[in-house]
Coordinates of C-alpha atoms in Angstrom, one line a residue:
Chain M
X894 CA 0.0 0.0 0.0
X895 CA 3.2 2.4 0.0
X896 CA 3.2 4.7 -2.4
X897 CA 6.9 5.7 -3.4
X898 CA 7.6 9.4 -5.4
X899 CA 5.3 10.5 -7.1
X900 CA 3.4 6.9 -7.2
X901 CA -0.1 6.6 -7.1
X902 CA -1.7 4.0 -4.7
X903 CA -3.8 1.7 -7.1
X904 CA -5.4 -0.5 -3.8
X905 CA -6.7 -0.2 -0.3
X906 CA -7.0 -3.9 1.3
X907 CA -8.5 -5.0 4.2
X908 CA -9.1 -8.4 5.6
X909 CA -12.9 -7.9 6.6
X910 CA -12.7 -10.7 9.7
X911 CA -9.2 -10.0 11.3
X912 CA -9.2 -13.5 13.0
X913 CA -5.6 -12.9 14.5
X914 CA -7.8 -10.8 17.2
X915 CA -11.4 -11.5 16.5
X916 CA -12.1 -8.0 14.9
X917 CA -14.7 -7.5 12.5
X918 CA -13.7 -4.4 9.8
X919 CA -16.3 -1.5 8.7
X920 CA -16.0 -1.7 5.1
X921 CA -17.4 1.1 4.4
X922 CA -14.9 3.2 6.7
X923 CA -12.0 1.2 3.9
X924 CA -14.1 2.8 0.9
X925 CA -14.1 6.1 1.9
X926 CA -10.1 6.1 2.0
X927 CA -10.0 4.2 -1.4
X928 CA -12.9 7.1 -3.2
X929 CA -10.4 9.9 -1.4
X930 CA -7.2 8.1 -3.0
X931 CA -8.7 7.0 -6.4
X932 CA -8.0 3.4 -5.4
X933 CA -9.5 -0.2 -5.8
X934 CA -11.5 -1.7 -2.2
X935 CA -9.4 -5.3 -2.0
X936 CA -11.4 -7.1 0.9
X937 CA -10.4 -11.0 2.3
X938 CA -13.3 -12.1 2.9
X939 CA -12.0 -15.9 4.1
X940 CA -13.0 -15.8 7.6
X941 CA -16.6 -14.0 6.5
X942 CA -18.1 -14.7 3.4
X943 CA -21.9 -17.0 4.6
X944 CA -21.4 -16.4 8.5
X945 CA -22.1 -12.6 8.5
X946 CA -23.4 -10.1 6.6
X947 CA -21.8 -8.8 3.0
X948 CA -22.8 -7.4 -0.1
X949 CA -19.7 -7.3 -2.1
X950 CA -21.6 -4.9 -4.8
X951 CA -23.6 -2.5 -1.8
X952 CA -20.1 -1.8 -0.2
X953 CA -18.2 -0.9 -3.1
X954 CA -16.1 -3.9 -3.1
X955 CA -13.6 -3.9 -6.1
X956 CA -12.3 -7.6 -5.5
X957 CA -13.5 -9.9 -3.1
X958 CA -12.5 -13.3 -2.2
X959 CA -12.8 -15.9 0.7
X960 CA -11.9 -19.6 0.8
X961 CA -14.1 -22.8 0.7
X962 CA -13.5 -24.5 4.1
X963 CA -14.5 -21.7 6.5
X964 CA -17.7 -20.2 6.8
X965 CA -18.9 -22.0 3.5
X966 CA -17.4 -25.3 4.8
X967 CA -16.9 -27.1 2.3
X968 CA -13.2 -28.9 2.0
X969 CA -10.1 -26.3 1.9
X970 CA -8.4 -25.8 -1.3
X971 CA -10.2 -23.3 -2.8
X972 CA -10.5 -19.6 -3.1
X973 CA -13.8 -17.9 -4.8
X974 CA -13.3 -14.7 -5.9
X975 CA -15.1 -11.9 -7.7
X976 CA -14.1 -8.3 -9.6
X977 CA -15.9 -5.9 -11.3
X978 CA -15.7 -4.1 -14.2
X979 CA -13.5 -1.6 -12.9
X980 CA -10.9 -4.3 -11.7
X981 CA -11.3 -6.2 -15.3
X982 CA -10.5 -2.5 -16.8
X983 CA -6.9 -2.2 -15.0
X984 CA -5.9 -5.7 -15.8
X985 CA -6.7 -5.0 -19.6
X986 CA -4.3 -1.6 -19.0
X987 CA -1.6 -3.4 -17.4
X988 CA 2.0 -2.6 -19.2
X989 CA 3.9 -5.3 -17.3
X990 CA 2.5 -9.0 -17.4
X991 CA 1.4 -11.0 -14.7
X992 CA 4.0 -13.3 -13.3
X993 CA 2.3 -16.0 -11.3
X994 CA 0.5 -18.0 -13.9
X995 CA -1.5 -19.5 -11.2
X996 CA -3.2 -16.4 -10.4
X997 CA -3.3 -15.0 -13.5
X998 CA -6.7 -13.7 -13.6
X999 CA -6.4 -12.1 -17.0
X1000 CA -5.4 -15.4 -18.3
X1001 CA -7.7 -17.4 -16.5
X1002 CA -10.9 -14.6 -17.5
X1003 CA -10.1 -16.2 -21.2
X1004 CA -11.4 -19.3 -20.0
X1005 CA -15.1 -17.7 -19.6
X1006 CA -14.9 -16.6 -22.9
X1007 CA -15.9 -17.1 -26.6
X1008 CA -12.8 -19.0 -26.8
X1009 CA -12.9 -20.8 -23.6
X1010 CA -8.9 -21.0 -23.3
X1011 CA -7.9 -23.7 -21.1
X1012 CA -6.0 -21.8 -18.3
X1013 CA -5.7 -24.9 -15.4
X1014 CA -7.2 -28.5 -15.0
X1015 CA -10.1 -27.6 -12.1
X1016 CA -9.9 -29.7 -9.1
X1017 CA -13.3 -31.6 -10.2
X1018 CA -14.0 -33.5 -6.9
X1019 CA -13.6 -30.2 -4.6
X1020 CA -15.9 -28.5 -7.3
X1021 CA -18.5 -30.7 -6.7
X1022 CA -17.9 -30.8 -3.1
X1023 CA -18.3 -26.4 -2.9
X1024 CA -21.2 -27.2 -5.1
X1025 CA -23.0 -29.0 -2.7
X1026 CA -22.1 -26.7 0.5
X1027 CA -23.1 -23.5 -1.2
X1028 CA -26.6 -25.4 -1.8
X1029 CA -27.0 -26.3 1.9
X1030 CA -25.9 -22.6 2.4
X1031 CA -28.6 -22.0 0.3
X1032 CA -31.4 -24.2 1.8
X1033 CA -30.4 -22.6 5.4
X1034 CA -30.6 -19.1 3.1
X1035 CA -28.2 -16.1 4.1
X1036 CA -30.0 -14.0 6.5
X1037 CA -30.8 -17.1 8.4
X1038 CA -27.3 -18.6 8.7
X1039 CA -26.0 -14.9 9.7
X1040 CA -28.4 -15.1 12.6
X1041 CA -27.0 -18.5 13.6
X1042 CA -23.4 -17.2 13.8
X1043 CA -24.7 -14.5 15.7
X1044 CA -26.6 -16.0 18.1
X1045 CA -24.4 -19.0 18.9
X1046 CA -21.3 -16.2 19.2
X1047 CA -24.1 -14.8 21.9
X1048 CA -24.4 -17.6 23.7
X1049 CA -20.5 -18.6 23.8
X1050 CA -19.6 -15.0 24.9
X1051 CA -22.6 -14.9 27.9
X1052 CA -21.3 -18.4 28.8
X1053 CA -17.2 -17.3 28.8
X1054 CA -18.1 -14.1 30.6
X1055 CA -20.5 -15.8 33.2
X1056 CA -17.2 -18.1 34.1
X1057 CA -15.2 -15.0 34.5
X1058 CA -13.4 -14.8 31.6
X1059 CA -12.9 -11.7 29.7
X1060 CA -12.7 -11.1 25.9
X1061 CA -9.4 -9.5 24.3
X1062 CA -12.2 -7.3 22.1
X1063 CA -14.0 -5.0 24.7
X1064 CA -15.9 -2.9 22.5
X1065 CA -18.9 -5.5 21.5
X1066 CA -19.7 -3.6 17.7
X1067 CA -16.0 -4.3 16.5
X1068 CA -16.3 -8.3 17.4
X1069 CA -16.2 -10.7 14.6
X1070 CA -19.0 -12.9 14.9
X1071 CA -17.1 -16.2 13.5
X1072 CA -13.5 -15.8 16.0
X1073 CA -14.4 -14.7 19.6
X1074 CA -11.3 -14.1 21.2
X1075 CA -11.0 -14.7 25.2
X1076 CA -8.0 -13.1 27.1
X1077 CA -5.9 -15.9 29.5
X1078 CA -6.5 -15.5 32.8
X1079 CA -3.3 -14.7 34.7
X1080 CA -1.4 -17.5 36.3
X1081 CA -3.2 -20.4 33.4
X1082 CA -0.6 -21.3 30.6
X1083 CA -1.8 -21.3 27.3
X1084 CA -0.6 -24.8 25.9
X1085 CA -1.8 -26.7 28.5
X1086 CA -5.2 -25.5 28.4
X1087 CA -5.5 -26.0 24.2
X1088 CA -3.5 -29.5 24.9
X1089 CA -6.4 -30.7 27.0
X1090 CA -9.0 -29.2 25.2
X1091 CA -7.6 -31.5 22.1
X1092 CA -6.5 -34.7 23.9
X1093 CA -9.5 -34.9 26.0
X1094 CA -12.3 -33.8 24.2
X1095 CA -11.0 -32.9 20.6
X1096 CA -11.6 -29.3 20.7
X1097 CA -9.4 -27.2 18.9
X1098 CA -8.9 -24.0 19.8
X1099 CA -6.4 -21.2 18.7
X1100 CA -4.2 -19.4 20.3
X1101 CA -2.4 -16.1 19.6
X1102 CA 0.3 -14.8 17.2
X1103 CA 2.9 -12.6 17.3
X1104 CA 2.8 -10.2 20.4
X1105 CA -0.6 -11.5 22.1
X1106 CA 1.1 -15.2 21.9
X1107 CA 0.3 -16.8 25.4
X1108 CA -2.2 -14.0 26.1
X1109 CA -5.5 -14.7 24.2
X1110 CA -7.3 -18.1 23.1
X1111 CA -9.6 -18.1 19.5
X1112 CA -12.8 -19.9 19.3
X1113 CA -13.7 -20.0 15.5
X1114 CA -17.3 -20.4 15.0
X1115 CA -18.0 -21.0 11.3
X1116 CA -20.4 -22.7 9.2
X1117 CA -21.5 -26.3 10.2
X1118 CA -19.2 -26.4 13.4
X1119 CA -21.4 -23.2 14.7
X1120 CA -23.9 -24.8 16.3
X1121 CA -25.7 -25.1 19.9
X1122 CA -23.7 -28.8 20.3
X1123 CA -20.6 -27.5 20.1
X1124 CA -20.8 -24.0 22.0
X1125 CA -22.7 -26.3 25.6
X1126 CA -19.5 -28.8 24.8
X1127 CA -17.1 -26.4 24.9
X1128 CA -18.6 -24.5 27.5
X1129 CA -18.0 -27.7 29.4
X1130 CA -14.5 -28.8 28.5
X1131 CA -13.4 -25.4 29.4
X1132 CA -14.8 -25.3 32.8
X1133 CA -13.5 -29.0 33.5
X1134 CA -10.0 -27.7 31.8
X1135 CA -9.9 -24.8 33.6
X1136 CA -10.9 -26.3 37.3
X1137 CA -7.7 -29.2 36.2
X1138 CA -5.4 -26.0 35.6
X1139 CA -6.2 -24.6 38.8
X1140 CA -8.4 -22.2 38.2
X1141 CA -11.6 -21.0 40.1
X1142 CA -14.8 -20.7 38.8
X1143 CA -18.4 -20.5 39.6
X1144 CA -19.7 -24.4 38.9
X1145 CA -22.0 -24.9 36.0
X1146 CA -22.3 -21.1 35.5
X1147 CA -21.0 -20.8 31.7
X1148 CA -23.4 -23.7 30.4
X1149 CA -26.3 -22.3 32.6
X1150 CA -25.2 -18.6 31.0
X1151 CA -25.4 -19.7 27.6
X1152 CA -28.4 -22.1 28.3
X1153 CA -30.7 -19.1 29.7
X1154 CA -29.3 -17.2 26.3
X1155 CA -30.4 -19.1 24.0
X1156 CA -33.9 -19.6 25.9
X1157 CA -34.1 -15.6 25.2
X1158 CA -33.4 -16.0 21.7
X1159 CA -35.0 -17.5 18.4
X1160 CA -34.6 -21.1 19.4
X1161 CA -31.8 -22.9 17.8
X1162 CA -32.4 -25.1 15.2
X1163 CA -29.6 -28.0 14.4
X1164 CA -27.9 -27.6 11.4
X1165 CA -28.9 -29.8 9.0
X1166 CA -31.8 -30.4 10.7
X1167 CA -35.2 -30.5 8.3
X1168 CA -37.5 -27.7 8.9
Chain A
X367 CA 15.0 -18.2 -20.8
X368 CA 16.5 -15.6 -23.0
X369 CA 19.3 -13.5 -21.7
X370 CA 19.5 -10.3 -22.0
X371 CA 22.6 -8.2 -22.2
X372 CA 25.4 -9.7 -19.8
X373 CA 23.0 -11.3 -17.9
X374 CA 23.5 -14.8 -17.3
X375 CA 20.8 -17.5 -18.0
X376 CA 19.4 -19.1 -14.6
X377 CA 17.6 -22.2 -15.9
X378 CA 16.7 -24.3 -18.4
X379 CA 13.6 -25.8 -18.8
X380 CA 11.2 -29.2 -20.9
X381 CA 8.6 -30.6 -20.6
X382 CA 9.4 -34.0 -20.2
X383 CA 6.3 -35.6 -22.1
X384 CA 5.4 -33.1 -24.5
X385 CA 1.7 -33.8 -24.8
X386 CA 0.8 -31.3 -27.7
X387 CA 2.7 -33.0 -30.5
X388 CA 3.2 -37.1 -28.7
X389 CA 6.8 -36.5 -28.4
X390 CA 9.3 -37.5 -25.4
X391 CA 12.4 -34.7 -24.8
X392 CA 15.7 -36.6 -23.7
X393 CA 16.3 -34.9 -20.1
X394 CA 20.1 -35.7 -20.3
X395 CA 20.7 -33.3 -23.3
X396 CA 18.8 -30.2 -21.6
X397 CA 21.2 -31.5 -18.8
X398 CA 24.4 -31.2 -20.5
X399 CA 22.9 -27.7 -21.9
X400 CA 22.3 -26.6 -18.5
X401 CA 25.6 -27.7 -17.2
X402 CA 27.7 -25.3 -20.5
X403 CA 25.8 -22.6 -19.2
X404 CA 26.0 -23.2 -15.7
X405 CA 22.0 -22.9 -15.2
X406 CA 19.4 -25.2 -13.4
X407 CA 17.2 -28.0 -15.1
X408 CA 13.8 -27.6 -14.2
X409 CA 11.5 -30.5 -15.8
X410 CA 7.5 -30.5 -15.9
X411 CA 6.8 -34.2 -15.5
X412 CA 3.5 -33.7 -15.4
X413 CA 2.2 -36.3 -18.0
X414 CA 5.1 -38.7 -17.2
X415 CA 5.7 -39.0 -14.0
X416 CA 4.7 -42.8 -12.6
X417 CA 3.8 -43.5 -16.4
X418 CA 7.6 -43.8 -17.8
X419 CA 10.8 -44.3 -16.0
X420 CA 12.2 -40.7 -14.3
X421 CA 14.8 -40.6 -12.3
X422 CA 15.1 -37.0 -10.9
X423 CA 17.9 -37.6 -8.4
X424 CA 20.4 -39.8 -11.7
X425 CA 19.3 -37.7 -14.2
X426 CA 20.6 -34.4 -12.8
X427 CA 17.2 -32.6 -12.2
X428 CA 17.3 -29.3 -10.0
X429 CA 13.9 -29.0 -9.8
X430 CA 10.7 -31.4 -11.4
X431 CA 7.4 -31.2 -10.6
X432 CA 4.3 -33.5 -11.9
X433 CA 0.5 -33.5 -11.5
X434 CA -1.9 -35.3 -9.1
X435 CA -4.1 -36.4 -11.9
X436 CA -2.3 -38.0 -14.9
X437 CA -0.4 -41.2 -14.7
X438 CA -0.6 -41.2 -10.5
X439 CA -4.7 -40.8 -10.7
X440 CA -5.2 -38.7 -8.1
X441 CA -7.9 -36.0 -8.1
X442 CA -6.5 -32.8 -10.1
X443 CA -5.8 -30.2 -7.8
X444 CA -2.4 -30.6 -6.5
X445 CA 1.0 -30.9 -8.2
X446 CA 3.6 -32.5 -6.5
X447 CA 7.1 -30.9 -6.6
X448 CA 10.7 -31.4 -5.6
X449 CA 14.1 -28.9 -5.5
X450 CA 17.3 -29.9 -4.5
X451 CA 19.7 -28.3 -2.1
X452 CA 21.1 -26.0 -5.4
X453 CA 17.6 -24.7 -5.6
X454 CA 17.5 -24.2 -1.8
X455 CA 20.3 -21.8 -1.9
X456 CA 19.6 -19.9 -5.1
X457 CA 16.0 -19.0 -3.1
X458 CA 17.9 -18.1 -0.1
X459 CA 20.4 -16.2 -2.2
X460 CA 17.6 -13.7 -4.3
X461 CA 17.1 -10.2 -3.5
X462 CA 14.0 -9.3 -4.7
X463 CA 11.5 -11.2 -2.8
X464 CA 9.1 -13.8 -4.6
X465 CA 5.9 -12.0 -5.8
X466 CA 3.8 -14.7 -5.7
X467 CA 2.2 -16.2 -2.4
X468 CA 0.2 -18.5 -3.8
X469 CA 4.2 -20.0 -5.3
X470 CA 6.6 -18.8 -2.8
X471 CA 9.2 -22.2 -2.0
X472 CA 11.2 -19.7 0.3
X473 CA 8.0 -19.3 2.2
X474 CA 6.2 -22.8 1.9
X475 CA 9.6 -24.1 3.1
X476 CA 9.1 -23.0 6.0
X477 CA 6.4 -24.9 7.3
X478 CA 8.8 -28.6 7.3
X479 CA 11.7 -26.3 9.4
X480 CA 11.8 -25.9 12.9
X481 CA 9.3 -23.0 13.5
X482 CA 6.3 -25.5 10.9
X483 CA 5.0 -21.9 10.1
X484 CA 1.7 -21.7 8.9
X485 CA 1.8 -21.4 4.7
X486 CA -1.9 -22.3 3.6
X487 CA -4.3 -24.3 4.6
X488 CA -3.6 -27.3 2.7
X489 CA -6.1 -29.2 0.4
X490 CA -7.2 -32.6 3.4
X491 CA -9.3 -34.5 1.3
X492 CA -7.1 -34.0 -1.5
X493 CA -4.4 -35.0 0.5
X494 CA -6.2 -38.1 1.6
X495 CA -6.9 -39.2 -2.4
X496 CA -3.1 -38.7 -3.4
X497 CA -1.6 -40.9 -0.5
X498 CA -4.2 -43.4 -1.3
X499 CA -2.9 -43.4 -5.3
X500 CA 0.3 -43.2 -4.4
X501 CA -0.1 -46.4 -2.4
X502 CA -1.9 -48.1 -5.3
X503 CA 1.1 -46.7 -7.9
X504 CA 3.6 -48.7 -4.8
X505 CA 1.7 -51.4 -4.7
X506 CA 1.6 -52.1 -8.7
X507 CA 5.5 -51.3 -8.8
X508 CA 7.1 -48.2 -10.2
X509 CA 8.3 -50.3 -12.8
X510 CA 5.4 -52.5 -13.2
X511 CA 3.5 -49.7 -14.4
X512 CA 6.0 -48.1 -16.7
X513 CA 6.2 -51.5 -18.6
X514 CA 1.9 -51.4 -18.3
X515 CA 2.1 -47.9 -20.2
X516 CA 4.6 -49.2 -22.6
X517 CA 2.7 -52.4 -23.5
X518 CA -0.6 -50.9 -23.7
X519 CA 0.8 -48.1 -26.6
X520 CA 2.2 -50.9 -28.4
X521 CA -0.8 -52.7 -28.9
X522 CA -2.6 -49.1 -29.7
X523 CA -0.1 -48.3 -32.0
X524 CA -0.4 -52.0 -33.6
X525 CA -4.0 -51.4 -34.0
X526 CA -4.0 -47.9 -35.5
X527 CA -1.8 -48.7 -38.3
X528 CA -3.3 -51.7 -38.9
X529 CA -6.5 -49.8 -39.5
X530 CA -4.6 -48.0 -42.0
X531 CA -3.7 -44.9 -40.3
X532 CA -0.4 -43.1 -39.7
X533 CA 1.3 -42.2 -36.1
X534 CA 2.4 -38.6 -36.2
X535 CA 5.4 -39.3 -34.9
X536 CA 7.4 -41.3 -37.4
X537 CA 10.6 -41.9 -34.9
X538 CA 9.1 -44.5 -32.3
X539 CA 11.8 -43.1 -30.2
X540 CA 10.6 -40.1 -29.5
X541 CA 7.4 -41.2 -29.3
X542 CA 5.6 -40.3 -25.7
X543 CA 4.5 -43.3 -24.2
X544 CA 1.6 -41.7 -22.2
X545 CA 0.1 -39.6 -25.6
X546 CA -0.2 -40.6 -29.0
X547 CA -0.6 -38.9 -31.2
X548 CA -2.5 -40.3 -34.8
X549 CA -2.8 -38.2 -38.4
X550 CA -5.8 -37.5 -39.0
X551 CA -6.9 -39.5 -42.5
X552 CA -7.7 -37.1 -45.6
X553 CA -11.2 -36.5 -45.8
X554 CA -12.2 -37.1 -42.7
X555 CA -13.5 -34.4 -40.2
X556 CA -11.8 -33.8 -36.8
X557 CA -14.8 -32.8 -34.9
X558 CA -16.9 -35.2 -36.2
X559 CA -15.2 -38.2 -35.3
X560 CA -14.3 -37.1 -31.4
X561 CA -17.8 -35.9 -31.1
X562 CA -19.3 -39.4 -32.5
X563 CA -16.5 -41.2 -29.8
X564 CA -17.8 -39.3 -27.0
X565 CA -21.2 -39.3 -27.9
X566 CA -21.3 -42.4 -28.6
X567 CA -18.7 -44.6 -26.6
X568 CA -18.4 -41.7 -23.7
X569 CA -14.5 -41.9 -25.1
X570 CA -12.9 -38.3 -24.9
X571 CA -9.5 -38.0 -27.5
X572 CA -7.8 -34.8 -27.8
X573 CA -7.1 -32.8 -31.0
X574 CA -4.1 -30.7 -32.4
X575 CA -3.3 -27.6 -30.9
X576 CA -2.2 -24.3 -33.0
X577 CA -0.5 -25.0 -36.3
X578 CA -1.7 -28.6 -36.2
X579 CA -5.3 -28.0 -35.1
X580 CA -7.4 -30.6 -37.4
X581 CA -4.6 -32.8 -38.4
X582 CA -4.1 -34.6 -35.0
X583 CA -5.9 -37.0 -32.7
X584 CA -4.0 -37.2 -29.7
X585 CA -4.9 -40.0 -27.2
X586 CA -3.6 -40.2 -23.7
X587 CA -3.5 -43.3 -21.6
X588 CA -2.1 -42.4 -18.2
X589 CA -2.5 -43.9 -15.1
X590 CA -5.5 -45.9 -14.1
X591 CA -6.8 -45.1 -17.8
X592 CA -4.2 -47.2 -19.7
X593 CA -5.7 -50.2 -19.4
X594 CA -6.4 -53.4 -22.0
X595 CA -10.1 -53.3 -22.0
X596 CA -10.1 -49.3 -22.7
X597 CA -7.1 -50.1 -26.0
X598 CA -9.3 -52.7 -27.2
X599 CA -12.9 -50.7 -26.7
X600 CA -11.2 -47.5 -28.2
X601 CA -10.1 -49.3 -31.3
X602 CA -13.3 -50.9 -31.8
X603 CA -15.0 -47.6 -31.2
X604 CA -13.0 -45.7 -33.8
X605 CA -13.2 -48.3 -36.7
X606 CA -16.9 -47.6 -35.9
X607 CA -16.6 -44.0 -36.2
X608 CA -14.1 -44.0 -38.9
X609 CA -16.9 -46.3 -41.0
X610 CA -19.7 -44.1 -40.4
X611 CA -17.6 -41.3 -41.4
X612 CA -17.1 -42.9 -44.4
X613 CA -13.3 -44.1 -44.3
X614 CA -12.8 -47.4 -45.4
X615 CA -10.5 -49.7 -43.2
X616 CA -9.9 -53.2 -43.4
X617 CA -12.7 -54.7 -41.0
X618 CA -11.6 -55.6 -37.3
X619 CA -7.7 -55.2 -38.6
X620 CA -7.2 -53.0 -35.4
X621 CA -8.5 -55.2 -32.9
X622 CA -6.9 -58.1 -34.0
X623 CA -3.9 -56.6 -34.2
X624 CA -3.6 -55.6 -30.6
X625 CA -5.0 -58.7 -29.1
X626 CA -1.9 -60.6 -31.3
X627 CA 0.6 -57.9 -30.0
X628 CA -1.0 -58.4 -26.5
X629 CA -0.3 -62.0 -27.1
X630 CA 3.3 -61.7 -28.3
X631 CA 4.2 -59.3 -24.8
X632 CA 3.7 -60.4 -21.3
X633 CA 0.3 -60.8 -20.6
X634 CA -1.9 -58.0 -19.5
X635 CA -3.4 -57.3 -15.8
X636 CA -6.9 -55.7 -15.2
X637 CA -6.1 -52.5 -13.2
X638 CA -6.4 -53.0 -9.6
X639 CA -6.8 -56.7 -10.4
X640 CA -5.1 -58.6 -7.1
X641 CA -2.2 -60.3 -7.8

C-alpha cells in the first residue's frame, strides 16, 4: 500500500474478519479512504463470506474473495473470488505482465470466454464438493445462517463471561462474529489448556500470534461447526479444563449462562436439521 | 529463458512428455545444456511422471514437478514438486523477494523447518486421495507400471496402423509413451469423429493444438486409464466411427492386431486386479 515518489496507490485492502484478534472491519470506513485516493477496495473475505453479513456490490467492493473451508465449509483448497468491471478495466491496462501464472486472472478470464482458453485443470471432486455446500448454504438461506453465527457467538460469549473470563475485544460492535477471542486469565498457561481441550475432548482452539502469543485463546465459529452442540460442549470442556489448571470458577455457571441465552433467543435449530 | 545483455541465464527448462505433439524430450541433453551454461534443469513431468521411467535424483534434475491427476490418478488439484539443495540456496540467495504467495518455496519451506509456520491451509481430502494413489502406484511397482504404459501403446499403435492410419510421430523413439498422437486421414473431419466417440462410446480423445489444429488426434492413456479393455474398446469404437464417417478400413484389422501384440508381450493385468 506504500506509495513511493510521485506513485499513485492503485489498492486499499482489508481483511474484513481480522481472526488474529477476532475484529470485525467497517467496510465502508476502507471505501471512503480508497474514493479519497482514487483506489480499488481489496477485501479477504475468508473468515466471513456466509457467517455474516456482506454485499460485495452494496459496499463498493472492487475484489473480493474468501476460501471454501471456513464459513462455506466445504473442503479447503479453494478460493472464490469476484471483480468488477473496474478491476477487469486495470488488468486489460496493465503494461507489465502478470508473473504468477497460477493467479493470473487475465489469463484465467479467457477461460469464460468465446474461446474458452484452457487456463488450469479444475480440481473436479472439490468443485463438486463447494457445489454441494453453497446449496445447503442455500437451503439454510443467508439472513438465516448470519443469525445462527450471531446467536451462537451470543451464547459462547454470555457463557465465557459468566465463568469470568474476559474477551481480548472490549468494545462489543467491532467483534467478529465467527473468531471470539477470550483473554488468558493470569497465572493459566496457554498450551496446557488447548492441549487438553484436544487430547481430551477434541476441541481445537487457537491461540495467539505474534505479540498476544500466550495472552489470548480463538474460538472459530464458522459454518457447520457453529452450532448449539458445540458451544454447551465447549462451555463444558473449558470449565473441567480450567478447574484441572487450577483455576476457580463459579460451577455450571457458563453452560447455565449460555443455556438461559439461548432460551431468550430465536430457538436454535440444528444444522442440517429438516425444517 | 532468453538472456538479456550480460546477464547470465538461470535455468533451463522441458517438458518431459510433450503432450501437444506425442513426443518425449531426452532430459540428459537439456542437462548437459544446462551444465555449459551453468544454469538449473527444471522439468515439468507432469504427463510422465509414474507413467515412464524418471529418475530426478540420476538424471541431474534441479527441480521437477508432476501433476496429481495423470499417470498417479489422483484428483486434479495438487502438483507435487521437488528442489534440490542448489535450488535451496539460489532462493535463499535472491534479492528481490518472490511475488507470488500462492508459489513462494522460500515461504512454503518454511512450514517442514523448525518453527512449521503456517503457509496455507492445505487441500485434506485431496491429500487423503493422493496418499491413497500413491499407495496403489507402490503397490503395482514403479516399474510395473511403466512397462503397463509401454505395453498398452504398443498394442494401440499396432491397432491404429493396422487400420490404415499413420502415427504422427514417425521416430518410435521419440514417441511419448503416455500420448499418442495419430494423423488424422484425408477426408475425414476432426470434430466429427471425437464428437461421435464421446457421444457415442463416452470416449474423450484430444485434437491438435495451433499449427496442427485438425490434423491430429492425440490420445492419452495415463495412469489408471491405460488399461487393456479401454485399448481394445477405443479401437473398436474408432473403426466404428471412422466407418460411419465414411473411411474405409480393413474390417476388425485393429483389434486383431492388438490382441496378437497383446499376445506376443507379457500378458496383461486388469487395473487394480489382485495379484
Amino acid at each position: 500500500m506504500r506509495a513511493g515518489k510521485g506513485r499513485k496507490i492503485k489498492f486499499v485492502g482489508l481483511a474484513h474478519g481480522e481472526t488474529s484478534s477476532g475484529i470485525v472491519q467497517r467496510i465502508e470506513d476502507y471505501r471512503k479512504v480508497a474514493d479519497e485516493l482514487g483506489a480499488l477496495l481489496v477485501v479477504d473475505a475468508v473468515a466471513t463470506l456466509a457467517g455474516i453479513p456482506l454485499n460485495v456490490a452494496k459496499q463498493g467492493i472492487d475484489i473480493c474473495f474468501s476460501g471454501s473451508q471456513k464459513a462455506i465449509s466445504a473442503p479447503p483448497g479453494m478460493a472464490p473470488i469476484t471483480v468488477n468491471t473496474r478491476v477487469e478495466e486495470a488488468m486489460q491496462a496493465r503494461k507489465e505482465p502478470v508473473r504468477s501464472w497460477y493467479f493470473d486472472l487475465t489469463s484465467a478470464m479467457n477461460y469464460w470466454g468465446k474461446e474458452r482458453l484452457y487456463h488450469h485443470t479444475p480440481p473436479i471432486t472439490l468443485i463438486y464438493a463447494m457445489r454441494e455446500a453453497l446449496r445447503a448454504v442455500l437451503e439454510e438461506g443467508l439472513e438465516a445462517r448470519w443469525e445462527r453465527h450471531a446467536r451462537n457467538q451470543q451464547a459462547l460469549i454470555a457463557g465465557v463471561e459468566a465463568m469470568g473470563l474476559e474477551l481480548f475485544v472490549s468494545n462489543a460492535a467491532d467483534r467478529l462474529v465467527t473468531v471470539t477471542a477470550i483473554n488468558i486469565p493470569a497465572g493459566i498457561e496457554d498450551g496446557k489448556v488447548r492441549r487438553q481441550l484436544l487430547d481430551e475432548f477434541n476441541i481445537e482452539i487457537a491461540g495467539g500470534l505474534g505479540p498476544i502469543k500466550g495472552k489470548i485463546w480463538r474460538v472459530g465459529l464458522m459454518g457447520y461447526s457453529c452450532q448449539e452442540t458445540n458451544i454447551l460442549l465447549f462451555l463444558a470442556a473449558l470449565e473441567k479444563t480450567l478447574h484441572d489448571q487450577g483455576f476457580r470458577l463459579p460451577a455450571g455457571a457458563g453452560v447455565a449462562a449460555a443455556i438461559q441465552n439461548y432460551q431468550h433467543s430465536a430457538q436454535p435449530v440444528a444444522v442440517g436439521a429438516r425444517k
